[in-house]
Amino acid sequence: MIYLDNAATTKPCAEAVKAAAECAELCFGNPSSLHKMGIEAEKVLTGAKKVILQRLGKEGELYFTSGATESNNLAVFGAVNALKRRGNRIVTTAIEHPSVAEPMKRLREQGFEVAELKPCEHEDLEQAIIDAVDDKTILVSCMAVNNETGFIVDTKRVYNGVKKKSPKCVVHSDGVQGFCKVPISADLISISAHKIHGMKGVGALYKAKDTRLLPAVYGGGQQGGLRSGTEPVELIAAFGAAVRAYPENFTRFSELKEHLLKPLSELSGVTVNTKNSQNSVPNIVNFSVKGVRSEIMLHFLEERGIFVSSGSACSRGKVSTVLSALGFSAAEADSAIRVSFCRDNTKEEIDLLAEGISDGIKRFRR
Ligand code: PLP
């Protein structure tokens, strides 16, 4: 099996599996319990929190959630509900994951003014976001790395520019694809464990100390009342272990990307959908194969044991609106393949992928 769909999810690493198993075996107490078992479980949360905050390079607060979908919902609705008396304008981009885009749709229906910027209409997206902020803007939400193409948004520039213009405006970043790969600047950052070799079902929301947020879930008051519900200690232990095991300054992704781009550039009718390679992470490559629909190529490769994605795993066959917002044509979007690496992938695997694409073109191109 050659697994090249790591932006959809990653295989839990050995360290994460071990941490979860040990925790389930030895440390299964409820972190809210006052006895020793509870205190031991609480220590697991504190340890994981520390390592995650360290990797984010932040000193604020961290709240565990069921994944980044929940983190994004908590960030967007939580910030808007806390700040709506101050204004009703929100600025976001047209390339956000559905877990930001859908909450934005609901807020628009509720009467909020949501400015959704398309990268294809703004040469300098970061400046456009800053320019779109006015004194009624309460929230800016902009992802750090796009999940379909690997496109990077300079969140530091956005954050500094927005804060200079409107210090009280809250800046959120969906950091799922950027976490452990690029620096992320925001008051609120959503992350997910299963994208970095942790387990599915756990994520986190980073919150800068003075950022106001209302809860989306009410109950037993865990995690300072901001996210009630018993914390999944085993999954959180695995999350911490996965972060600890994730290498810093990993250069192999760039080598793998270069290794793939070379044969792709030699195939006729193949275009790489990341126009500026400096503007994209090296672990995601999105390309279109003229005359071969994504799903046809995906299943052809699958027959050879090679697993890739057609755009975003969450869009399941729907033509990507993200690619269109990034300026790619409907034909390019319809034939787009996303390849995403993890640290275990090899150049030999990339060779087999390139051979598979070439054979797929010979077989299917109309
Ligand atoms: N945001 C981005 C950019 C993603 O790629 C994903 C997952 O595909 C999510 C959010 C949702 O994360 P989760 O699966 O943890 O809910």
Short mmCIF file of C-alpha atoms and ligand atoms in Angstrom, two decimals:
data_model
loop_
_atom_site.label_atom_id
_atom_site.label_comp_id
_atom_site.label_asym_id
_atom_site.label_seq_id
_atom_site.Cartn_x
_atom_site.Cartn_y
_atom_site.Cartn_z
CA MET A 1 0.00 0.00 0.00
CA ILE A 2 1.24 3.48 -0.87
CA TYR A 3 -0.65 5.99 1.24
CA LEU A 4 -0.44 9.52 -0.17
CA ASP A 5 -3.58 11.03 1.35
CA ASN A 6 -2.07 12.43 4.52
CA ALA A 7 -3.93 15.74 4.33
CA ALA A 8 -7.12 13.70 4.80
CA THR A 9 -5.72 11.79 7.72
CA THR A 10 -2.47 10.20 8.87
CA LYS A 11 -1.65 6.84 10.34
CA PRO A 12 -1.33 7.12 14.13
CA CYS A 13 2.37 6.90 14.96
CA ALA A 14 3.73 4.18 17.26
CA GLU A 15 4.31 6.75 20.02
CA ALA A 16 0.65 7.85 19.89
CA VAL A 17 -0.69 4.29 19.92
CA LYS A 18 1.55 3.41 22.87
CA ALA A 19 0.54 6.52 24.81
CA ALA A 20 -3.19 5.84 24.25
CA ALA A 21 -2.86 2.16 25.23
CA GLU A 22 -0.84 2.94 28.36
CA CYS A 23 -3.28 5.61 29.37
CA ALA A 24 -6.29 3.31 28.87
CA GLU A 25 -4.56 0.61 30.90
CA LEU A 26 -3.08 2.63 33.73
CA CYS A 27 -4.50 6.11 33.77
CA PHE A 28 -8.19 5.83 32.94
CA GLY A 29 -9.51 8.03 35.72
CA ASN A 30 -11.81 10.98 35.12
CA PRO A 31 -9.69 14.16 35.23
CA SER A 32 -12.46 15.84 37.24
CA SER A 33 -12.32 13.22 40.02
CA LEU A 34 -10.76 14.46 43.22
CA HIS A 35 -8.93 11.22 44.04
CA LYS A 36 -5.52 10.03 42.91
CA MET A 37 -6.80 8.44 39.69
CA GLY A 38 -8.36 11.77 38.69
CA ILE A 39 -5.19 13.67 39.51
CA GLU A 40 -3.11 11.27 37.40
CA ALA A 41 -5.50 11.74 34.45
CA GLU A 42 -5.39 15.53 34.93
CA LYS A 43 -1.59 15.34 34.71
CA VAL A 44 -1.90 13.71 31.28
CA LEU A 45 -3.99 16.68 30.09
CA THR A 46 -1.54 19.18 31.51
CA GLY A 47 1.43 17.40 29.91
CA ALA A 48 -0.21 17.26 26.47
CA LYS A 49 -1.30 20.89 26.73
CA LYS A 50 2.25 21.96 27.50
CA VAL A 51 3.80 20.16 24.55
CA ILE A 52 1.11 21.39 22.12
CA LEU A 53 1.42 25.01 23.28
CA GLN A 54 5.19 24.74 22.99
CA ARG A 55 4.90 23.48 19.41
CA LEU A 56 2.49 26.32 18.62
CA GLY A 57 5.00 28.69 20.19
CA LYS A 58 2.27 30.19 22.38
CA GLU A 59 1.71 30.87 26.04
CA GLY A 60 -2.07 31.21 26.13
CA GLU A 61 -4.76 28.67 26.86
CA LEU A 62 -5.59 25.40 25.12
CA TYR A 63 -9.00 23.71 25.08
CA PHE A 64 -9.40 20.13 23.91
CA THR A 65 -12.28 19.41 21.53
CA SER A 66 -13.52 16.48 19.46
CA GLY A 67 -11.54 17.72 16.44
CA ALA A 68 -10.95 20.81 14.37
CA THR A 69 -14.53 20.91 13.09
CA GLU A 70 -15.63 21.57 16.65
CA SER A 71 -12.68 23.92 17.30
CA ASN A 72 -13.61 25.99 14.24
CA ASN A 73 -17.29 26.14 15.26
CA LEU A 74 -16.33 27.09 18.82
CA ALA A 75 -13.95 29.79 17.58
CA VAL A 76 -16.32 31.35 15.04
CA PHE A 77 -19.61 31.19 16.97
CA GLY A 78 -17.90 31.66 20.33
CA ALA A 79 -16.13 34.85 19.26
CA VAL A 80 -19.12 36.28 17.39
CA ASN A 81 -21.47 35.60 20.30
CA ALA A 82 -19.05 37.26 22.70
CA LEU A 83 -18.52 40.31 20.51
CA LYS A 84 -21.76 40.89 18.61
CA ARG A 85 -22.67 44.00 20.56
CA ARG A 86 -19.56 45.69 19.13
CA GLY A 87 -20.28 45.11 15.45
CA ASN A 88 -21.68 42.76 12.87
CA ARG A 89 -18.99 42.43 10.23
CA ILE A 90 -16.79 39.35 9.71
CA VAL A 91 -13.96 38.94 7.21
CA THR A 92 -12.98 35.52 5.88
CA THR A 93 -11.73 33.85 2.70
CA ALA A 94 -13.42 31.75 0.03
CA ILE A 95 -10.94 28.91 0.52
CA GLU A 96 -11.88 27.95 4.07
CA HIS A 97 -12.68 24.37 5.06
CA PRO A 98 -16.46 23.67 5.35
CA SER A 99 -16.12 23.72 9.15
CA VAL A 100 -15.51 27.47 8.85
CA ALA A 101 -17.43 28.14 5.63
CA GLU A 102 -20.69 26.58 6.90
CA PRO A 103 -20.73 28.52 10.21
CA MET A 104 -20.12 31.66 8.10
CA LYS A 105 -23.18 30.79 6.00
CA ARG A 106 -25.30 30.47 9.17
CA LEU A 107 -24.01 33.80 10.47
CA ARG A 108 -24.87 35.47 7.17
CA GLU A 109 -28.41 34.05 7.47
CA GLN A 110 -28.56 35.53 10.98
CA GLY A 111 -27.84 38.98 9.54
CA PHE A 112 -24.08 39.29 9.92
CA GLU A 113 -22.18 40.92 7.08
CA VAL A 114 -19.62 38.33 5.96
CA ALA A 115 -16.94 39.49 3.51
CA GLU A 116 -15.53 36.40 1.80
CA LEU A 117 -12.36 37.18 -0.13
CA LYS A 118 -11.28 35.15 -3.15
CA PRO A 119 -7.52 34.81 -3.64
CA CYS A 120 -8.02 34.91 -7.44
CA GLU A 121 -9.41 38.45 -7.14
CA HIS A 122 -6.60 39.76 -4.93
CA GLU A 123 -2.96 39.54 -5.87
CA ASP A 124 -2.11 40.26 -2.24
CA LEU A 125 -4.68 38.31 -0.23
CA GLU A 126 -3.20 39.23 3.16
CA GLN A 127 -3.41 42.96 2.39
CA ALA A 128 -6.95 42.51 1.03
CA ILE A 129 -7.99 40.89 4.32
CA ILE A 130 -6.47 43.75 6.30
CA ASP A 131 -8.11 46.33 4.00
CA ALA A 132 -11.50 44.64 4.43
CA VAL A 133 -11.43 45.18 8.20
CA ASP A 134 -13.33 48.22 9.47
CA ASP A 135 -14.34 49.43 12.92
CA LYS A 136 -17.46 47.22 12.86
CA THR A 137 -15.43 44.06 12.15
CA ILE A 138 -15.46 41.71 15.12
CA LEU A 139 -13.83 38.63 13.61
CA VAL A 140 -11.31 37.72 10.93
CA SER A 141 -11.07 34.01 10.14
CA CYS A 142 -8.43 32.89 7.72
CA MET A 143 -6.78 29.49 7.42
CA ALA A 144 -3.00 29.09 7.65
CA VAL A 145 -2.65 26.41 4.96
CA ASN A 146 -5.31 25.36 2.49
CA ASN A 147 -6.15 21.66 2.70
CA GLU A 148 -6.75 21.13 -1.02
CA THR A 149 -3.71 22.85 -2.51
CA GLY A 150 -1.27 23.54 0.31
CA PHE A 151 -1.58 27.31 -0.39
CA ILE A 152 -0.10 29.26 2.54
CA VAL A 153 -1.60 32.42 3.98
CA ASP A 154 0.88 34.58 5.89
CA THR A 155 -1.07 34.66 9.15
CA LYS A 156 1.57 36.82 10.86
CA ARG A 157 1.04 39.57 8.31
CA VAL A 158 -2.73 39.25 8.61
CA TYR A 159 -2.62 39.24 12.42
CA ASN A 160 -0.27 42.23 12.72
CA GLY A 161 -2.14 44.21 10.06
CA VAL A 162 -5.57 43.55 11.54
CA LYS A 163 -4.47 44.31 15.10
CA LYS A 164 -2.81 47.56 14.02
CA LYS A 165 -6.03 48.67 12.37
CA SER A 166 -8.48 47.29 14.91
CA PRO A 167 -6.89 45.96 18.13
CA LYS A 168 -10.18 44.55 19.44
CA CYS A 169 -10.98 42.52 16.34
CA VAL A 170 -10.46 38.80 17.05
CA VAL A 171 -8.33 36.89 14.57
CA HIS A 172 -8.96 33.16 14.13
CA SER A 173 -6.94 30.77 12.03
CA ASP A 174 -7.84 27.24 11.03
CA GLY A 175 -4.39 25.83 11.64
CA VAL A 176 -5.15 22.18 10.88
CA GLN A 177 -2.89 21.82 7.85
CA GLY A 178 -0.33 24.31 9.11
CA PHE A 179 0.25 22.95 12.61
CA CYS A 180 3.79 21.52 12.97
CA LYS A 181 4.60 22.83 9.47
CA VAL A 182 4.38 26.64 9.44
CA PRO A 183 4.26 29.30 12.17
CA ILE A 184 0.70 30.48 12.88
CA SER A 185 -0.29 33.85 14.35
CA ALA A 186 -3.84 34.37 15.66
CA ASP A 187 -5.86 34.90 18.83
CA LEU A 188 -7.62 31.59 18.19
CA ILE A 189 -6.05 28.61 16.40
CA SER A 190 -7.82 25.34 15.56
CA ILE A 191 -5.80 22.14 15.31
CA SER A 192 -6.55 18.44 14.90
CA ALA A 193 -4.61 15.39 16.12
CA HIS A 194 -5.33 12.99 13.27
CA LYS A 195 -3.52 15.18 10.73
CA ILE A 196 -0.23 14.82 12.59
CA HIS A 197 -0.23 11.08 13.38
CA GLY A 198 -2.46 11.34 16.45
CA MET A 199 -5.93 9.80 16.70
CA LYS A 200 -9.26 10.84 15.21
CA GLY A 201 -11.79 12.37 17.59
CA VAL A 202 -9.57 14.90 19.33
CA GLY A 203 -8.44 18.39 18.48
CA ALA A 204 -7.83 21.64 20.28
CA LEU A 205 -8.48 25.33 20.20
CA TYR A 206 -5.70 27.67 21.25
CA LYS A 207 -6.98 30.91 22.78
CA ALA A 208 -4.87 33.94 23.55
CA LYS A 209 -5.29 34.94 27.18
CA ASP A 210 -7.51 37.98 26.85
CA THR A 211 -9.66 36.78 23.96
CA ARG A 212 -13.34 36.54 24.93
CA LEU A 213 -15.24 33.47 23.81
CA LEU A 214 -18.65 32.06 24.74
CA PRO A 215 -19.05 28.27 24.99
CA ALA A 216 -20.90 26.28 22.35
CA VAL A 217 -21.48 23.29 24.63
CA TYR A 218 -22.87 23.57 28.16
CA GLY A 219 -22.64 20.90 30.85
CA GLY A 220 -20.34 19.93 33.67
CA GLY A 221 -18.10 22.94 33.33
CA GLN A 222 -14.91 21.12 32.38
CA GLN A 223 -12.07 23.11 30.80
CA GLY A 224 -13.04 26.30 32.58
CA GLY A 225 -16.65 25.95 31.35
CA LEU A 226 -15.62 26.74 27.78
CA ARG A 227 -15.92 23.16 26.62
CA SER A 228 -17.93 20.93 28.92
CA GLY A 229 -17.67 17.16 28.68
CA THR A 230 -15.27 14.59 30.11
CA GLU A 231 -11.95 14.96 28.33
CA PRO A 232 -10.88 11.94 26.21
CA VAL A 233 -7.70 11.40 28.20
CA GLU A 234 -6.44 8.48 26.07
CA LEU A 235 -6.80 10.46 22.82
CA ILE A 236 -5.23 13.52 24.41
CA ALA A 237 -2.27 11.43 25.63
CA ALA A 238 -1.84 10.23 22.03
CA PHE A 239 -2.13 13.83 20.75
CA GLY A 240 0.70 14.94 23.03
CA ALA A 241 2.84 11.94 22.04
CA ALA A 242 2.23 12.59 18.33
CA VAL A 243 3.33 16.21 18.69
CA ARG A 244 6.42 15.17 20.64
CA ALA A 245 7.30 12.64 17.90
CA TYR A 246 6.65 15.08 15.03
CA PRO A 247 10.03 16.28 13.75
CA GLU A 248 10.80 19.99 13.73
CA ASN A 249 12.42 21.48 10.63
CA PHE A 250 11.52 18.50 8.47
CA THR A 251 13.15 18.89 5.04
CA ARG A 252 12.23 15.57 3.43
CA PHE A 253 8.83 16.87 2.25
CA SER A 254 10.56 19.30 -0.12
CA GLU A 255 12.65 16.47 -1.57
CA LEU A 256 9.56 14.34 -2.10
CA LYS A 257 7.74 17.26 -3.73
CA GLU A 258 10.65 17.96 -6.08
CA HIS A 259 10.82 14.27 -6.88
CA LEU A 260 7.15 14.31 -7.91
CA LEU A 261 7.18 17.66 -9.76
CA LYS A 262 9.91 16.50 -12.14
CA PRO A 263 8.02 13.58 -13.74
CA LEU A 264 4.75 15.57 -13.61
CA SER A 265 6.39 18.36 -15.65
CA GLU A 266 7.29 15.77 -18.30
CA LEU A 267 3.70 14.54 -18.73
CA SER A 268 1.66 16.39 -21.34
CA GLY A 269 -1.51 18.05 -20.10
CA VAL A 270 -0.53 17.91 -16.42
CA THR A 271 -0.59 21.24 -14.60
CA VAL A 272 0.41 21.82 -11.02
CA ASN A 273 -2.26 23.80 -9.16
CA THR A 274 0.04 25.57 -6.77
CA LYS A 275 1.16 28.45 -8.86
CA ASN A 276 3.89 29.71 -6.63
CA SER A 277 5.80 26.98 -4.85
CA GLN A 278 7.08 29.43 -2.20
CA ASN A 279 3.48 30.08 -1.38
CA SER A 280 2.63 26.47 -0.59
CA VAL A 281 3.65 23.79 1.89
CA PRO A 282 5.89 21.03 0.51
CA ASN A 283 3.78 18.15 1.81
CA ILE A 284 0.77 18.83 -0.46
CA VAL A 285 0.84 18.76 -4.27
CA ASN A 286 -2.34 19.41 -6.24
CA PHE A 287 -2.30 18.88 -9.98
CA SER A 288 -4.77 18.47 -12.83
CA VAL A 289 -4.59 15.82 -15.51
CA LYS A 290 -6.23 17.22 -18.60
CA GLY A 291 -8.90 14.93 -20.05
CA VAL A 292 -9.03 12.51 -17.10
CA ARG A 293 -11.58 13.10 -14.37
CA SER A 294 -10.23 13.02 -10.80
CA GLU A 295 -12.30 10.09 -9.68
CA ILE A 296 -11.28 7.95 -12.65
CA MET A 297 -7.60 8.56 -11.94
CA LEU A 298 -8.11 8.10 -8.19
CA HIS A 299 -9.68 4.66 -8.64
CA PHE A 300 -7.15 3.64 -11.30
CA LEU A 301 -4.34 4.42 -8.84
CA GLU A 302 -6.25 2.69 -6.08
CA GLU A 303 -6.23 -0.54 -8.12
CA ARG A 304 -2.44 -0.35 -7.87
CA GLY A 305 -2.59 0.17 -4.13
CA ILE A 306 -1.86 3.91 -4.37
CA PHE A 307 -4.17 6.16 -2.32
CA VAL A 308 -4.57 9.83 -3.24
CA SER A 309 -7.42 12.29 -3.07
CA SER A 310 -9.55 14.17 -5.55
CA GLY A 311 -9.34 17.63 -3.99
CA SER A 312 -10.57 17.60 -0.40
CA ALA A 313 -11.70 14.37 1.26
CA CYS A 314 -14.56 16.32 2.80
CA SER A 315 -16.00 17.34 -0.59
CA ARG A 316 -16.49 13.70 -1.67
CA GLY A 317 -16.87 14.03 -5.40
CA LYS A 318 -18.21 17.62 -5.44
CA VAL A 319 -16.25 19.94 -7.73
CA SER A 320 -14.04 22.12 -5.58
CA THR A 321 -15.12 25.71 -5.00
CA VAL A 322 -11.71 26.28 -3.43
CA LEU A 323 -9.89 25.65 -6.70
CA SER A 324 -12.24 28.05 -8.46
CA ALA A 325 -11.63 30.71 -5.77
CA LEU A 326 -7.91 30.20 -6.33
CA GLY A 327 -8.39 30.91 -10.03
CA PHE A 328 -8.42 27.43 -11.56
CA SER A 329 -10.89 26.53 -14.30
CA ALA A 330 -13.80 24.08 -13.91
CA ALA A 331 -11.92 21.57 -16.13
CA GLU A 332 -8.82 21.89 -13.94
CA ALA A 333 -10.92 21.42 -10.79
CA ASP A 334 -12.72 18.43 -12.30
CA SER A 335 -9.44 16.64 -13.01
CA ALA A 336 -7.57 17.67 -9.85
CA ILE A 337 -5.62 15.16 -7.80
CA ARG A 338 -4.22 15.93 -4.37
CA VAL A 339 -1.15 14.05 -3.22
CA SER A 340 -0.11 14.61 0.38
CA PHE A 341 2.96 13.14 2.03
CA CYS A 342 3.89 12.04 5.51
CA ARG A 343 7.31 11.44 6.95
CA ASP A 344 7.20 7.72 6.06
CA ASN A 345 6.79 8.21 2.30
CA THR A 346 9.75 7.40 0.04
CA LYS A 347 11.03 8.44 -3.39
CA GLU A 348 10.37 4.89 -4.62
CA GLU A 349 6.69 5.37 -3.77
CA ILE A 350 6.66 8.65 -5.68
CA ASP A 351 8.20 6.86 -8.69
CA LEU A 352 5.36 4.33 -8.63
CA LEU A 353 2.82 7.14 -8.37
CA ALA A 354 4.32 8.96 -11.36
CA GLU A 355 4.29 5.72 -13.37
CA GLY A 356 0.64 5.16 -12.38
CA ILE A 357 -0.38 8.65 -13.51
CA SER A 358 1.41 8.22 -16.81
CA ASP A 359 -0.31 4.85 -17.40
CA GLY A 360 -3.67 6.34 -16.35
CA ILE A 361 -3.28 9.11 -18.93
CA LYS A 362 -2.52 6.56 -21.67
CA ARG A 363 -5.58 4.54 -20.74
CA PHE A 364 -8.19 7.21 -20.10
CA ARG A 365 -7.33 10.47 -21.82
CA ARG A 366 -10.11 11.45 -24.20
N1 PLP B 1 -9.84 22.33 8.69
C1 PLP B 1 -9.06 21.83 7.73
C2 PLP B 1 -8.19 22.76 6.95
C3 PLP B 1 -9.04 20.46 7.46
O1 PLP B 1 -8.24 19.98 6.51
C4 PLP B 1 -9.89 19.62 8.23
C5 PLP B 1 -9.96 18.18 7.93
O2 PLP B 1 -9.94 17.76 6.78
C6 PLP B 1 -10.68 20.18 9.24
C7 PLP B 1 -10.63 21.54 9.44
C8 PLP B 1 -11.58 19.34 10.09
O3 PLP B 1 -10.82 18.61 11.03
P1 PLP B 1 -11.42 17.41 11.86
O4 PLP B 1 -11.41 16.22 10.96
O5 PLP B 1 -10.50 17.25 13.03
O6 PLP B 1 -12.79 17.79 12.29
#
